[in-house]
Structure formats: C-alpha cells, structure tokens
Coordinates of C-alpha atoms in Angstrom, one line a residue:
Chain F
M1 CA 208.6 65.7 -53.1
T2 CA 210.0 69.4 -53.1
K3 CA 213.6 69.5 -54.8
A4 CA 216.2 72.1 -54.3
L5 CA 219.4 73.0 -55.7
V6 CA 221.8 74.8 -53.9
L7 CA 224.6 76.9 -55.4
V8 CA 228.0 76.2 -53.3
E9 CA 231.0 78.6 -53.2
L10 CA 234.7 77.1 -52.7
K11 CA 237.5 78.9 -51.1
N12 CA 240.8 77.5 -51.2
G13 CA 239.5 74.4 -52.1
N14 CA 236.7 74.0 -49.6
A15 CA 233.2 74.3 -49.3
K16 CA 232.4 77.8 -47.7
K17 CA 230.4 77.1 -44.5
S18 CA 227.9 79.7 -45.7
S19 CA 227.0 77.6 -48.4
L20 CA 226.7 74.4 -46.2
E21 CA 224.1 76.4 -44.1
S22 CA 221.6 76.5 -47.2
I23 CA 222.0 73.0 -48.1
H24 CA 221.5 72.2 -44.1
A25 CA 218.2 74.6 -44.1
L26 CA 216.6 72.7 -46.9
A27 CA 217.8 69.2 -46.2
S28 CA 217.0 69.7 -42.3
Q29 CA 212.8 70.5 -43.4
G30 CA 212.8 67.7 -45.9
V31 CA 213.5 69.0 -49.1
E32 CA 215.4 66.7 -51.4
V33 CA 218.8 68.8 -51.9
D34 CA 221.2 69.1 -54.8
A35 CA 224.4 71.0 -55.0
I36 CA 226.0 72.5 -57.8
A37 CA 229.9 74.3 -58.0
F38 CA 231.7 76.1 -60.5
G39 CA 235.4 76.3 -61.6
P40 CA 238.7 75.1 -61.6
D41 CA 238.8 74.6 -57.9
T42 CA 236.6 72.0 -57.6
T43 CA 239.0 69.7 -60.2
G44 CA 241.2 68.9 -57.1
N45 CA 238.8 69.1 -54.1
K46 CA 235.8 67.0 -55.9
D47 CA 235.9 64.4 -53.1
K48 CA 236.3 66.3 -50.2
V49 CA 233.2 69.3 -51.8
A50 CA 231.3 66.3 -52.1
K51 CA 231.7 65.1 -48.5
A52 CA 231.1 68.3 -46.7
V53 CA 227.9 68.9 -48.8
G54 CA 226.8 65.1 -48.5
G55 CA 227.3 65.6 -44.7
Q56 CA 225.0 68.3 -44.6
G57 CA 222.1 66.3 -46.8
A58 CA 222.8 66.6 -50.5
K59 CA 222.2 63.9 -52.8
K60 CA 224.4 64.9 -55.6
L61 CA 227.3 67.3 -56.5
L62 CA 226.8 68.9 -59.9
I63 CA 230.6 70.3 -60.6
A64 CA 230.5 72.7 -63.6
D65 CA 234.2 73.1 -64.6
S66 CA 235.9 74.3 -67.6
A67 CA 239.0 76.4 -67.9
D68 CA 236.8 79.5 -68.7
L69 CA 235.3 79.5 -65.0
K70 CA 238.6 80.3 -63.6
F71 CA 237.1 83.9 -62.4
Y72 CA 233.2 84.3 -62.3
Q73 CA 231.5 84.5 -65.4
P74 CA 227.7 85.9 -64.7
D75 CA 226.3 84.8 -68.3
I76 CA 227.7 81.3 -67.8
F77 CA 226.4 80.8 -64.5
T78 CA 222.8 81.8 -65.3
A79 CA 222.5 79.9 -68.7
T80 CA 224.3 76.7 -66.6
I81 CA 222.0 76.8 -63.4
A82 CA 219.0 77.7 -65.3
A83 CA 219.7 74.6 -67.5
T84 CA 220.2 72.9 -64.7
F85 CA 217.4 73.9 -62.2
K86 CA 214.8 73.3 -65.4
A87 CA 215.9 69.9 -66.8
G88 CA 216.4 68.8 -63.0
G89 CA 213.2 69.2 -62.2
Y90 CA 213.8 71.8 -59.5
Q91 CA 211.8 74.2 -57.6
I92 CA 214.0 76.2 -55.3
L93 CA 217.6 77.9 -56.1
A94 CA 219.6 79.0 -52.6
G95 CA 222.5 79.7 -51.8
S96 CA 224.3 82.0 -49.2
A97 CA 223.9 85.9 -50.0
S98 CA 227.7 86.2 -51.0
S99 CA 228.7 89.4 -53.5
L100 CA 228.3 86.2 -56.1
V101 CA 225.4 85.2 -55.1
K102 CA 223.4 88.7 -54.9
D103 CA 224.5 89.7 -57.8
L104 CA 223.6 86.3 -60.2
F105 CA 220.4 85.4 -58.4
P106 CA 217.8 88.3 -59.5
T107 CA 219.3 87.1 -63.4
I108 CA 218.3 83.9 -62.7
A109 CA 215.1 84.2 -61.2
V110 CA 214.1 86.4 -64.2
R111 CA 215.6 83.8 -66.7
L112 CA 213.5 81.4 -64.5
D113 CA 210.1 83.2 -64.4
A114 CA 210.6 83.2 -60.6
G115 CA 210.5 84.8 -57.3
L116 CA 213.3 86.3 -55.2
A117 CA 213.4 86.1 -51.9
P118 CA 217.1 88.0 -50.9
D119 CA 219.7 87.8 -47.8
C120 CA 217.0 86.2 -45.6
V121 CA 217.5 85.3 -41.6
A122 CA 214.5 82.9 -41.9
I123 CA 213.1 80.2 -44.5
K124 CA 210.5 77.7 -44.1
I125 CA 209.0 74.9 -46.3
E126 CA 205.4 73.6 -46.0
G127 CA 204.4 71.5 -48.7
A128 CA 204.2 74.0 -52.0
S129 CA 204.5 76.8 -50.0
L130 CA 208.0 79.0 -49.1
S131 CA 208.0 81.6 -46.6
A132 CA 210.9 83.7 -45.7
K133 CA 212.1 86.3 -43.3
R134 CA 214.2 89.4 -43.9
P135 CA 215.9 92.5 -42.7
M136 CA 214.1 95.6 -44.4
L137 CA 215.3 99.0 -43.7
A138 CA 219.1 98.2 -42.5
G139 CA 217.0 95.8 -40.0
K140 CA 215.3 98.1 -38.7
Y141 CA 212.2 95.7 -39.2
F142 CA 211.8 92.8 -41.0
A143 CA 209.8 91.5 -43.4
T144 CA 208.4 87.8 -44.0
L145 CA 207.5 87.1 -48.0
K146 CA 205.6 84.2 -48.9
F147 CA 205.6 82.8 -52.8
K148 CA 202.9 82.1 -54.7
A149 CA 204.0 79.8 -56.2
F150 CA 206.8 77.8 -56.8
P151 CA 209.6 78.3 -58.4
A152 CA 211.6 80.1 -55.9
V153 CA 215.1 81.9 -56.0
V154 CA 216.1 82.5 -51.9
S155 CA 219.4 83.8 -50.8
L156 CA 220.5 82.7 -47.3
R157 CA 222.5 85.8 -45.1
P158 CA 225.3 84.0 -43.7
N159 CA 225.8 83.3 -40.1
V160 CA 222.7 83.7 -39.3
L161 CA 221.4 79.9 -40.1
T162 CA 223.4 77.0 -38.2
I163 CA 225.0 73.8 -40.2
G164 CA 223.7 70.4 -38.8
A165 CA 226.2 67.2 -37.4
D166 CA 228.1 65.5 -40.4
S167 CA 225.9 62.6 -41.3
G168 CA 229.0 61.0 -43.0
Q169 CA 227.2 60.8 -46.3
S170 CA 229.3 61.5 -49.5
A171 CA 227.1 63.6 -52.5
Q172 CA 226.7 61.8 -55.7
I173 CA 229.3 63.5 -58.2
V174 CA 227.7 64.4 -61.4
A175 CA 229.9 66.4 -64.3
T176 CA 227.4 69.3 -65.8
P177 CA 228.9 70.9 -68.8
P178 CA 228.5 74.6 -68.5
S179 CA 226.5 76.3 -71.0
G180 CA 226.0 79.9 -72.5
S181 CA 228.2 82.7 -73.9
I182 CA 229.9 85.4 -72.4
R183 CA 228.6 89.3 -73.0
A184 CA 230.4 90.7 -69.7
K185 CA 233.4 89.3 -69.3
T186 CA 235.6 89.2 -66.5
L187 CA 239.2 89.3 -67.1
E188 CA 241.0 89.1 -64.0
V189 CA 240.8 90.0 -60.2
S190 CA 243.3 91.9 -58.4
G191 CA 243.8 94.0 -55.0
A192 CA 243.2 90.5 -52.7
A193 CA 246.5 89.0 -52.5
G194 CA 248.0 88.7 -49.3
N195 CA 245.2 89.4 -46.9
S196 CA 244.7 86.1 -45.2
R197 CA 241.9 87.5 -42.3
P198 CA 238.3 86.3 -43.1
D199 CA 236.1 88.3 -45.3
L200 CA 233.8 91.2 -43.6
T201 CA 230.4 89.5 -44.4
E202 CA 231.4 86.1 -43.6
A203 CA 233.7 86.5 -40.4
E204 CA 232.4 85.3 -37.5
R205 CA 234.4 87.8 -35.8
I206 CA 235.1 91.4 -36.5
M207 CA 237.4 94.0 -34.8
S208 CA 236.9 97.7 -36.2
A209 CA 238.0 101.2 -35.6
G210 CA 236.4 104.6 -36.1
R211 CA 238.3 107.9 -36.4
A212 CA 240.1 107.6 -32.6
I213 CA 242.6 105.4 -34.5
K214 CA 243.7 109.0 -36.1
E215 CA 246.0 107.2 -38.6
A216 CA 246.0 104.5 -41.0
A217 CA 249.2 103.0 -39.6
N218 CA 247.9 102.7 -36.2
F219 CA 245.3 100.1 -37.5
K220 CA 248.7 97.6 -36.7
I221 CA 247.3 97.6 -32.6
I222 CA 243.6 96.3 -34.6
E223 CA 245.0 93.8 -36.9
E224 CA 247.0 92.2 -34.0
C225 CA 244.4 91.9 -31.5
A226 CA 241.9 90.5 -34.5
D227 CA 244.7 88.0 -36.0
V228 CA 244.9 86.2 -32.2
I229 CA 240.8 85.8 -32.4
G230 CA 240.9 84.8 -36.1
A231 CA 238.8 88.5 -37.1
A232 CA 238.1 90.2 -39.9
V233 CA 239.3 94.3 -39.5
G234 CA 237.1 96.7 -40.3
A235 CA 236.2 100.5 -39.9
S236 CA 233.6 103.1 -39.4
R237 CA 232.9 105.6 -42.2
A238 CA 234.1 108.3 -40.6
A239 CA 237.7 106.1 -40.5
V240 CA 237.2 105.6 -44.3
D241 CA 236.4 109.3 -45.3
A242 CA 239.5 110.9 -43.6
G243 CA 241.7 108.2 -45.7
M244 CA 242.6 106.1 -42.7
A245 CA 241.2 102.5 -44.2
P246 CA 240.1 102.0 -47.9
H247 CA 236.3 101.8 -48.8
A248 CA 236.1 97.9 -48.4
M249 CA 236.8 97.8 -45.2
Q250 CA 234.1 100.0 -44.1
V251 CA 231.2 98.6 -42.2
G252 CA 227.9 100.3 -42.2
Q253 CA 225.8 102.1 -45.1
T254 CA 227.2 102.7 -47.9
G255 CA 229.5 100.2 -46.6
K256 CA 229.3 96.3 -45.3
T257 CA 226.4 94.7 -43.4
V258 CA 228.4 92.2 -41.1
N259 CA 226.3 89.7 -38.7
P260 CA 229.2 88.0 -36.8
N261 CA 229.2 86.4 -33.6
L262 CA 231.6 88.9 -31.8
Y263 CA 232.0 92.6 -33.2
I264 CA 234.2 94.5 -31.3
A265 CA 234.1 98.4 -31.8
C266 CA 237.0 100.2 -30.9
G267 CA 236.5 104.3 -30.4
I268 CA 233.6 103.7 -33.0
S269 CA 230.7 106.3 -31.6
G270 CA 228.4 104.8 -33.2
A271 CA 226.5 106.4 -35.7
I272 CA 223.0 105.3 -37.1
Q273 CA 224.7 104.9 -40.6
H274 CA 227.6 102.5 -38.7
L275 CA 224.9 100.4 -36.2
A276 CA 223.0 100.1 -39.2
G277 CA 225.8 97.6 -40.7
M278 CA 226.5 96.0 -37.7
K279 CA 223.6 95.8 -34.9
T280 CA 222.9 92.4 -36.0
S281 CA 225.7 91.1 -34.5
K282 CA 225.3 88.7 -32.2
V283 CA 227.5 90.1 -29.4
I284 CA 229.0 93.7 -29.4
V285 CA 231.8 94.8 -27.8
A286 CA 232.0 98.5 -27.7
I287 CA 235.6 100.5 -26.4
N288 CA 235.0 104.2 -26.2
T289 CA 236.6 107.2 -24.1
D290 CA 233.4 108.9 -24.0
P291 CA 230.5 107.4 -21.7
E292 CA 227.6 108.7 -23.6
A293 CA 228.8 107.4 -27.1
P294 CA 225.4 106.0 -28.6
I295 CA 227.3 102.8 -29.2
F296 CA 227.2 101.8 -25.9
Q297 CA 223.2 101.4 -26.0
K298 CA 223.7 98.5 -28.4
A299 CA 226.5 96.9 -26.7
D300 CA 226.4 93.6 -24.8
Y301 CA 229.6 94.9 -23.2
G302 CA 231.1 98.5 -22.8
A303 CA 234.3 99.2 -21.4
V304 CA 235.1 103.5 -21.3
G305 CA 238.6 103.3 -22.4
D306 CA 241.2 104.5 -24.6
L307 CA 241.5 102.1 -27.5
F308 CA 245.5 102.6 -27.5
A309 CA 245.5 101.7 -24.0
V310 CA 243.0 99.2 -24.1
V311 CA 243.2 97.2 -26.7
P312 CA 247.1 96.0 -26.8
E313 CA 245.6 94.7 -23.3
L314 CA 243.1 92.9 -25.0
T315 CA 245.5 91.5 -27.6
K316 CA 247.3 89.7 -24.4
E317 CA 244.5 88.8 -22.8
F318 CA 243.4 86.9 -25.3
K319 CA 246.5 85.8 -26.1
K320 CA 246.6 84.3 -22.3
L321 CA 243.1 82.7 -22.8
L322 CA 243.7 80.9 -26.3
S323 CA 247.1 79.6 -25.4
A324 CA 245.3 78.1 -22.3
G325 CA 243.1 76.6 -24.3
Chain M
M1 CA 224.7 108.7 -76.3
K2 CA 221.1 107.9 -75.1
I3 CA 221.7 107.0 -71.2
A4 CA 218.8 105.7 -68.4
V5 CA 219.2 106.4 -65.3
L6 CA 217.0 104.2 -62.9
V7 CA 216.2 106.0 -59.4
K8 CA 214.6 104.8 -56.5
Q9 CA 213.0 107.7 -53.7
T10 CA 213.7 105.6 -50.5
P11 CA 213.1 106.9 -47.2
D12 CA 215.5 108.9 -45.1
T13 CA 218.2 106.9 -43.2
E14 CA 217.3 108.5 -39.8
T15 CA 214.2 107.1 -40.0
K16 CA 212.2 105.1 -37.4
A17 CA 210.4 102.3 -38.2
N18 CA 206.6 102.5 -37.7
L19 CA 204.6 99.4 -38.7
G20 CA 201.1 99.1 -39.8
A21 CA 199.3 95.8 -41.5
Q22 CA 201.1 96.6 -44.7
G23 CA 204.6 97.3 -43.4
L24 CA 206.5 100.6 -43.1
E25 CA 203.8 103.3 -42.2
T26 CA 204.6 106.1 -44.8
T27 CA 202.4 109.2 -43.6
G28 CA 204.4 111.9 -42.4
L29 CA 208.3 109.6 -43.8
K30 CA 211.0 111.9 -44.9
F31 CA 211.9 111.1 -48.4
I32 CA 215.3 111.3 -50.2
L33 CA 217.0 110.1 -53.4
N34 CA 218.5 107.2 -52.3
P35 CA 222.0 107.4 -51.8
Y36 CA 223.4 104.9 -54.3
D37 CA 221.4 106.5 -57.2
E38 CA 223.2 109.6 -56.4
F39 CA 226.3 107.6 -57.7
A40 CA 224.5 106.4 -61.3
V41 CA 223.3 110.3 -61.5
E42 CA 226.2 111.6 -61.4
E43 CA 228.0 108.9 -64.0
A44 CA 225.1 109.5 -66.6
I45 CA 225.8 113.0 -66.5
Q46 CA 229.6 113.0 -66.8
L47 CA 229.3 110.8 -69.8
R48 CA 226.1 112.8 -71.3
D49 CA 228.4 115.6 -71.3
K50 CA 231.6 113.9 -72.3
L51 CA 229.7 112.2 -75.1
K52 CA 227.1 114.3 -75.7
G53 CA 223.2 112.9 -76.0
E54 CA 220.8 112.5 -73.6
A55 CA 220.2 111.3 -69.7
V56 CA 217.0 110.1 -69.1
V57 CA 216.2 109.9 -65.4
V58 CA 213.8 107.0 -64.9
S59 CA 211.6 105.9 -61.2
L60 CA 208.3 104.0 -60.2
G61 CA 206.0 104.9 -57.7
P62 CA 203.4 107.4 -56.7
D63 CA 203.8 111.0 -56.9
R64 CA 206.1 111.6 -54.4
V65 CA 208.8 110.2 -56.0
V66 CA 209.1 112.9 -58.6
D67 CA 211.0 114.5 -56.1
A68 CA 213.7 112.1 -56.0
M69 CA 213.7 112.5 -59.9
R70 CA 213.6 116.6 -59.3
T71 CA 216.8 115.8 -57.6
A72 CA 218.1 114.4 -60.5
L73 CA 217.3 116.8 -62.9
A74 CA 218.5 119.5 -60.9
M75 CA 221.9 117.7 -60.7
G76 CA 222.0 117.4 -65.1
C77 CA 219.7 115.1 -66.2
D78 CA 217.5 116.0 -69.2
T79 CA 214.0 114.7 -68.7
G80 CA 212.0 111.8 -66.5
I81 CA 209.8 109.4 -67.2
H82 CA 207.7 108.6 -63.9
I83 CA 206.0 105.3 -64.1
K84 CA 203.0 106.0 -61.6
V85 CA 201.4 103.3 -58.8
S86 CA 199.5 104.3 -55.8
E87 CA 201.0 103.9 -52.6
D88 CA 198.8 101.0 -51.9
E89 CA 199.8 99.3 -55.1
L90 CA 203.4 99.9 -54.6
K91 CA 203.4 98.2 -51.3
K92 CA 201.9 94.8 -53.3
L93 CA 204.8 94.6 -56.0
D94 CA 207.8 92.9 -55.7
S95 CA 211.5 93.6 -57.1
F96 CA 210.3 91.1 -60.5
T97 CA 207.3 93.4 -61.2
V98 CA 209.5 96.3 -60.6
A99 CA 211.8 95.2 -63.1
K100 CA 209.5 94.2 -65.3
A101 CA 207.7 98.0 -65.4
L102 CA 211.1 99.7 -65.6
A103 CA 211.9 97.3 -68.5
S104 CA 208.6 97.4 -70.6
A105 CA 209.0 101.6 -70.4
L106 CA 212.8 101.6 -71.7
K107 CA 211.6 99.2 -74.1
Q108 CA 209.1 101.7 -75.2
K109 CA 211.4 104.7 -75.0
G110 CA 214.4 102.9 -76.1
P111 CA 216.8 101.9 -77.4
F112 CA 219.2 102.9 -74.7
D113 CA 223.1 102.7 -74.9
L114 CA 223.9 102.9 -71.5
I115 CA 221.8 101.9 -68.1
L116 CA 222.5 103.1 -64.8
A117 CA 221.0 102.9 -61.7
G118 CA 222.5 102.4 -57.9
K119 CA 223.9 99.1 -56.7
Q120 CA 221.0 98.6 -54.0
A121 CA 218.2 100.8 -52.5
I122 CA 218.8 101.1 -48.6
D123 CA 215.0 100.6 -47.6
D124 CA 214.7 96.8 -49.2
D125 CA 218.3 96.2 -49.5
A126 CA 217.5 93.9 -52.3
L127 CA 220.4 94.5 -54.8
A128 CA 218.2 93.0 -57.5
V129 CA 216.4 95.3 -59.8
P130 CA 219.2 96.1 -62.0
Q131 CA 220.0 92.5 -62.5
M132 CA 216.6 91.7 -63.3
V133 CA 216.0 94.9 -65.8
A134 CA 218.9 94.1 -67.8
E135 CA 217.7 90.3 -67.5
F136 CA 214.4 91.8 -69.2
L137 CA 215.8 93.9 -71.8
E138 CA 218.6 90.6 -72.1
L139 CA 221.4 93.2 -71.8
P140 CA 224.5 91.9 -70.5
R141 CA 224.5 93.5 -66.9
V142 CA 227.8 94.8 -64.4
T143 CA 227.1 95.6 -60.7
V144 CA 228.9 97.2 -57.5
V145 CA 230.7 99.2 -59.8
T146 CA 233.5 101.4 -58.9
K147 CA 235.1 102.2 -62.0
L148 CA 233.6 102.8 -65.1
E149 CA 235.6 103.3 -68.6
M150 CA 234.6 103.8 -71.8
S151 CA 236.2 103.0 -75.1
A152 CA 237.4 106.0 -77.4
D153 CA 234.7 105.3 -79.9
A154 CA 232.4 104.3 -76.7
K155 CA 231.2 101.4 -78.1
S156 CA 232.6 99.5 -75.4
A157 CA 233.3 99.6 -71.9
K158 CA 235.7 98.4 -69.3
L159 CA 234.5 98.1 -65.7
R160 CA 235.7 97.6 -62.2
R161 CA 233.5 95.6 -59.7
A162 CA 234.1 95.4 -55.7
V163 CA 234.0 91.9 -54.3
E164 CA 234.9 90.4 -51.1
G165 CA 237.7 90.5 -49.2
G166 CA 238.8 94.1 -50.7
A167 CA 239.5 92.7 -54.1
E168 CA 238.0 93.9 -57.3
E169 CA 236.8 92.3 -60.6
V170 CA 237.6 93.9 -64.0
I171 CA 235.4 93.5 -66.5
E172 CA 235.1 94.3 -70.1
V173 CA 231.5 94.5 -72.0
T174 CA 230.2 95.8 -75.0
L175 CA 227.2 98.5 -75.4
P176 CA 224.5 98.1 -74.5
V177 CA 225.1 97.4 -70.9
L178 CA 223.4 98.5 -67.4
V179 CA 225.6 99.1 -64.9
A180 CA 224.6 99.3 -61.2
A181 CA 227.1 102.0 -59.2
H182 CA 228.8 102.0 -56.0
K183 CA 230.3 103.8 -54.0
G184 CA 234.0 105.6 -55.1
I185 CA 232.5 105.2 -58.7
N186 CA 232.9 109.0 -58.5
T187 CA 232.0 112.1 -56.3
P188 CA 228.1 113.0 -56.6
R189 CA 227.6 117.0 -57.0
Y190 CA 225.4 118.9 -55.0
A191 CA 222.5 120.4 -57.4
S192 CA 222.9 124.1 -58.0
L193 CA 220.3 127.0 -57.3
P194 CA 220.2 127.4 -61.2
G195 CA 220.4 123.6 -61.4
I196 CA 217.2 123.4 -58.9
M197 CA 215.2 126.4 -60.9
K198 CA 215.7 124.9 -64.5
A199 CA 214.6 121.1 -63.1
K200 CA 211.0 122.4 -62.6
Q201 CA 210.9 122.9 -66.1
K202 CA 212.6 120.0 -67.5
K203 CA 209.9 117.5 -68.8
V204 CA 208.7 114.7 -66.6
E205 CA 206.7 112.2 -69.2
L206 CA 203.7 109.8 -66.9
I207 CA 202.9 106.6 -67.6
E208 CA 200.4 104.4 -65.7
L209 CA 201.5 101.2 -64.4
A210 CA 198.5 99.8 -66.2
A211 CA 199.5 101.0 -69.5
L212 CA 202.3 98.8 -69.4
G213 CA 199.9 96.0 -69.2
L214 CA 201.0 95.0 -65.6
S215 CA 199.5 95.4 -61.8
S216 CA 200.6 94.1 -58.0
N217 CA 198.4 90.6 -59.7
D218 CA 201.7 90.1 -60.9
A219 CA 204.4 90.2 -58.8
K220 CA 206.0 86.5 -57.6
V221 CA 205.8 87.2 -53.7
T222 CA 203.9 88.5 -51.3
Y223 CA 204.9 90.5 -48.1
E224 CA 203.0 88.8 -45.4
K225 CA 203.9 89.8 -41.9
F226 CA 206.1 92.5 -40.3
E227 CA 207.7 92.8 -37.0
L228 CA 210.0 95.3 -35.5
P229 CA 214.1 93.3 -34.2
P230 CA 213.5 92.3 -30.6
E231 CA 214.2 94.3 -27.9
K232 CA 218.1 94.0 -26.6
A233 CA 218.4 94.0 -22.6
P234 CA 220.7 96.9 -21.8
G235 CA 224.7 95.8 -21.9
K236 CA 227.3 95.3 -19.2
I237 CA 229.6 98.8 -18.9
F238 CA 233.0 98.4 -17.4
K239 CA 235.4 101.0 -15.8
G240 CA 238.9 100.6 -14.4
S241 CA 242.4 100.7 -15.8
P242 CA 243.1 99.3 -19.3
Q243 CA 244.0 95.8 -18.2
E244 CA 241.3 95.3 -15.9
L245 CA 239.0 96.4 -18.5
A246 CA 240.5 94.1 -21.4
E247 CA 240.2 91.2 -18.6
Q248 CA 236.5 91.6 -17.8
I249 CA 235.7 92.2 -22.0
V250 CA 237.8 88.6 -22.3
Q251 CA 236.2 86.9 -18.8
H252 CA 232.7 87.7 -20.0
L253 CA 233.0 86.6 -23.7
R254 CA 234.4 83.5 -22.2
N255 CA 232.2 83.1 -19.4
E256 CA 229.1 84.3 -20.1
A257 CA 228.7 85.2 -24.4
K258 CA 230.2 82.2 -24.6
V259 CA 232.2 83.4 -27.7
I260 CA 235.8 83.2 -26.9

C-alpha cells in the first residue's frame, strides 16, 4: 500500500483547512496517510489536531515539538521530515502550497532524491504512479506532471480541493524528536500583529481595490465590507505602486496568486498582471465606472458604478442578508 | 566577494499561450529576463560595488537565454556562465535537473560567497530551483527576501523574508548562503546605453549540459499533457443606482452562485 506523509500547519492551535485538503486528497484515493506537525503550537492542541487530521483519514499524527521551533526553522523542518520520511517507509510527501511549504519542499525533495510537483490543482494516484496537474504561466495553461518513480513530493494549491465528511476517527499521537542543526536561523516574526483578517493566499473570500480608491485611508470602506463577509483585503499593483497599500496586499504578478471562492474587484481595470493573480477565483464580481474595463470580461457579475457609492451599499446588503441568516 | 546570480529567460507577461505536444510553442515568443531575477541582479551589483569582487550571471537554456544574460551584464554583472541545452531538451528537464546542473557549474567555477536568484520564475511559478541549488551545494538558503543586510565583515547577513498575512521573518545566517530575492529588496536599474555596449564585450563561458554529466534522463518528473483552461461563459452586467447594483450583486451571489 502506498504511504504518504502530510505536513500539517496550525493556525491559532487548529489544523489549517488547506492542510486537511491534502490529507483528504490522498486518503480518499486509498493512500495510507500520516500527518506531521511542528512547534510549541501543538502542545496544548494535540487532541484537537489529532481529531481534525484523523477525521480526514490520517492514521497517525507525528508531533515534532521543541522550544526551538517557536518560529519556522527550515533546516530543522528539512532534517526532521526527511528522517521521518525515510524511517517510516513513505512514498509521498504532501502539503498545502503555503508560503512555508513553497519554501521547504524543494529542499526536502533534493534531500530525498525525489521529484517535485509544486502548487498542484489535482492529484491522481494509480498503483505506483502519481500524476498531478498544475497551472503554468500564471494559469494561462495547465500541465500534467508524471513522476517517473517514488518518492514524490507534492504541494496542493489551497482552496481547490475539498475536505471530506469527518469520519469521527482520531489520529494516534506519536512524539517525534526534531533533528538537524540550524544554519539560517529565524530570530523573530514581525508585522502581522493586529490583523485578524484571513491571509490572501488562503482566503475563501477577497475584496480588492485598485487605484480608483484614491488614497490609503479610503481602504476603510473596502475593509468594512470585507469584515462583514469575513473576506481578506487585497489591492492591485497600481494601488500598491501609488503608495495606497503595502506590497503584502498586492494581488497579481509580482504579488500574490489567489484562488478564493469569491473575488470582488473594486475600481480595478483588470490589467493582465492583475488577472494573472486572481482569474482562477471561482466567482468574480467587478465594480467599475468604465463599462469597457477588461475586468468585466473575466467577471461573473459586473456592476457599472462608482466603488465609493456601490461598496457602502454592498456592505449594507451583506449585513442585511447575513443577519437574516 | 564572489557572487553568482542565477537568472532565467521567461516568456513575456503578455504572452498568449499556444500549446503544442511539448507544451508552450516557443517559436515567435517574446522572451524577457524573469522579472524577479532583476532584483537578484541589482542586489548582486550593489554588493559587488560595495564589497568589491565579482558578480557572475549564470543561466541554463538554449542560445536565446544569452539575451537575458546580456541584460544582466548590461546592468553591471561582470561575466557569464551559459549552460547550454537544446530547446527540445529544455522541455524535458524538471526543476531537480536544472538545479543539479546549476549547482554543478557553481561548484566547478566557485566557491561563491553569495548566490542570488529571483524567488520564482513567471513561466512555471515553481519557486523551487533556488532552494534545490542550495541543497545540492549543501548551503543554507533564504527565500522571498525583501531585505539583505550584510555584516560589517561581510561574513554574515541579516535578512527579512515575506510570509503570509503581511508578516516578515527576520533571519540570521553565516555566508556562504543562497538568497532568493522578492520585490521590495531594491529598485532594479535600467541598463544604460554604455552598459549595453560594454555588455557585448563581456565574457560568457559556455558549458554543455552533457559536460556536467546530465541529461533529460535525470529528470524525476515528465510533463505529459498540456491544456488550456476552460473558457468562461460571459458574465452578467448590472446597471442601475448604487443600491440596485448592490442588491443585484448580493442576490446573485446568494441564489445563483451560492457563495454567500
């Protein structure tokens, strides 16, 4: 039987949904899955995480905890996962294509002498063969990759694959000592404090604004609406370059590639660089004064109007709808 | 300080995808220096100017990739190393093999104190080759770097890398190290006219992929099938007062798209 190890990331003590998507994708194809999680975050949350990963079909939850792992340390993660992978007789390493996994998996692939299929939108296991589909050229086309042999290292784009119904099973918790020594040391993480909104790359809903927002302070009207529907807030490159938003909020080429269920573009014309980062969103809404704006060609729903007039009304309508249930 | 900059020549952003049996048809495509690699080149030049030494640009691909290398040389890199493969062979290589070839060339021509690269190439968006090169060379690496601060003795560096949620990790590392640059680390210069003239005279050394003992047989994955995304049906466009527009949007999101 094919065995897979899935890296599970935690947020606020819970297994991230995107990590569970990877477990389900493999377990539902008959692969025996174990999960591995790192860091002091796991300490008080072992049972909760074991239930979440077990519910999706993971047999064991390996926990590599150490006070040194308060922050992501690539050298330790690499050594620990590689050692666990070899000792456990696994054939597949998988995880959600988060910023951590995108950084980490290529290194592990080389250490395991394995191929890599990053940021995939579909994965198929047939006997000893694994193939995966991934977007190329910012989603302009798709390529299907086939591994010549195991081991295979695969990351899956968040929000594309689903999770299954909770089986009610819990994974068996196994302590796994971290190994390796730190060469590049993460000292601290700065700048994320006070932001309770979901991260752009994992958000299921996103509201973005372009240069039409005019100044940074006006993002408030976007944020108010976004908070009603639990959306992350993004910006176009034009808005970022004009100093209206930080680069971390930029969606599109040289910014973030996002894949939410709902993307609401406010005052964004739809430059090809922006479309590159968001066109795989499941439902796209565009609000723009210019009926000829290219964004309307990609939008499922377009509203010809001024964002300053429409967005506050949208906030009201969302509130009305969601309070009615 | 001896610095290597890994660059890739990629299709231009505006490229329309024409697909053939082996993937993107390259005939007639406009190619550019991968935008993220410009940040790496700029960082290399600034550090070379400050700390003295040399900045060597390295690229793998058919003869056309020398154009991207000339851009880096025109910006200010000193010399180049071109690992040559045919257009057909290139299509059969994976990140693993490309990284192994780059690492092998760097080992031959090194040692380098610092290896710079762009954090990702805009054609395959894999974010993989820089880390893989570092691992083949058994070096530490830091990716998605928005700031690189060299210590006074240039023996270690403090870096910032962008992570999720707008946060940044602060990292300390002893050289040699591989750094994959992100937007924000600097503002890449445009090549000056004298720079472009000078670049034509700069030396680019040629190494055949086979001379590194590698071929597409070493690839761990093969690309089997290529397809365009499904065409999206035209959307609905609403007109009316702001309130009517908002009502239309919300009603369709709830009842038709079922995402709210």
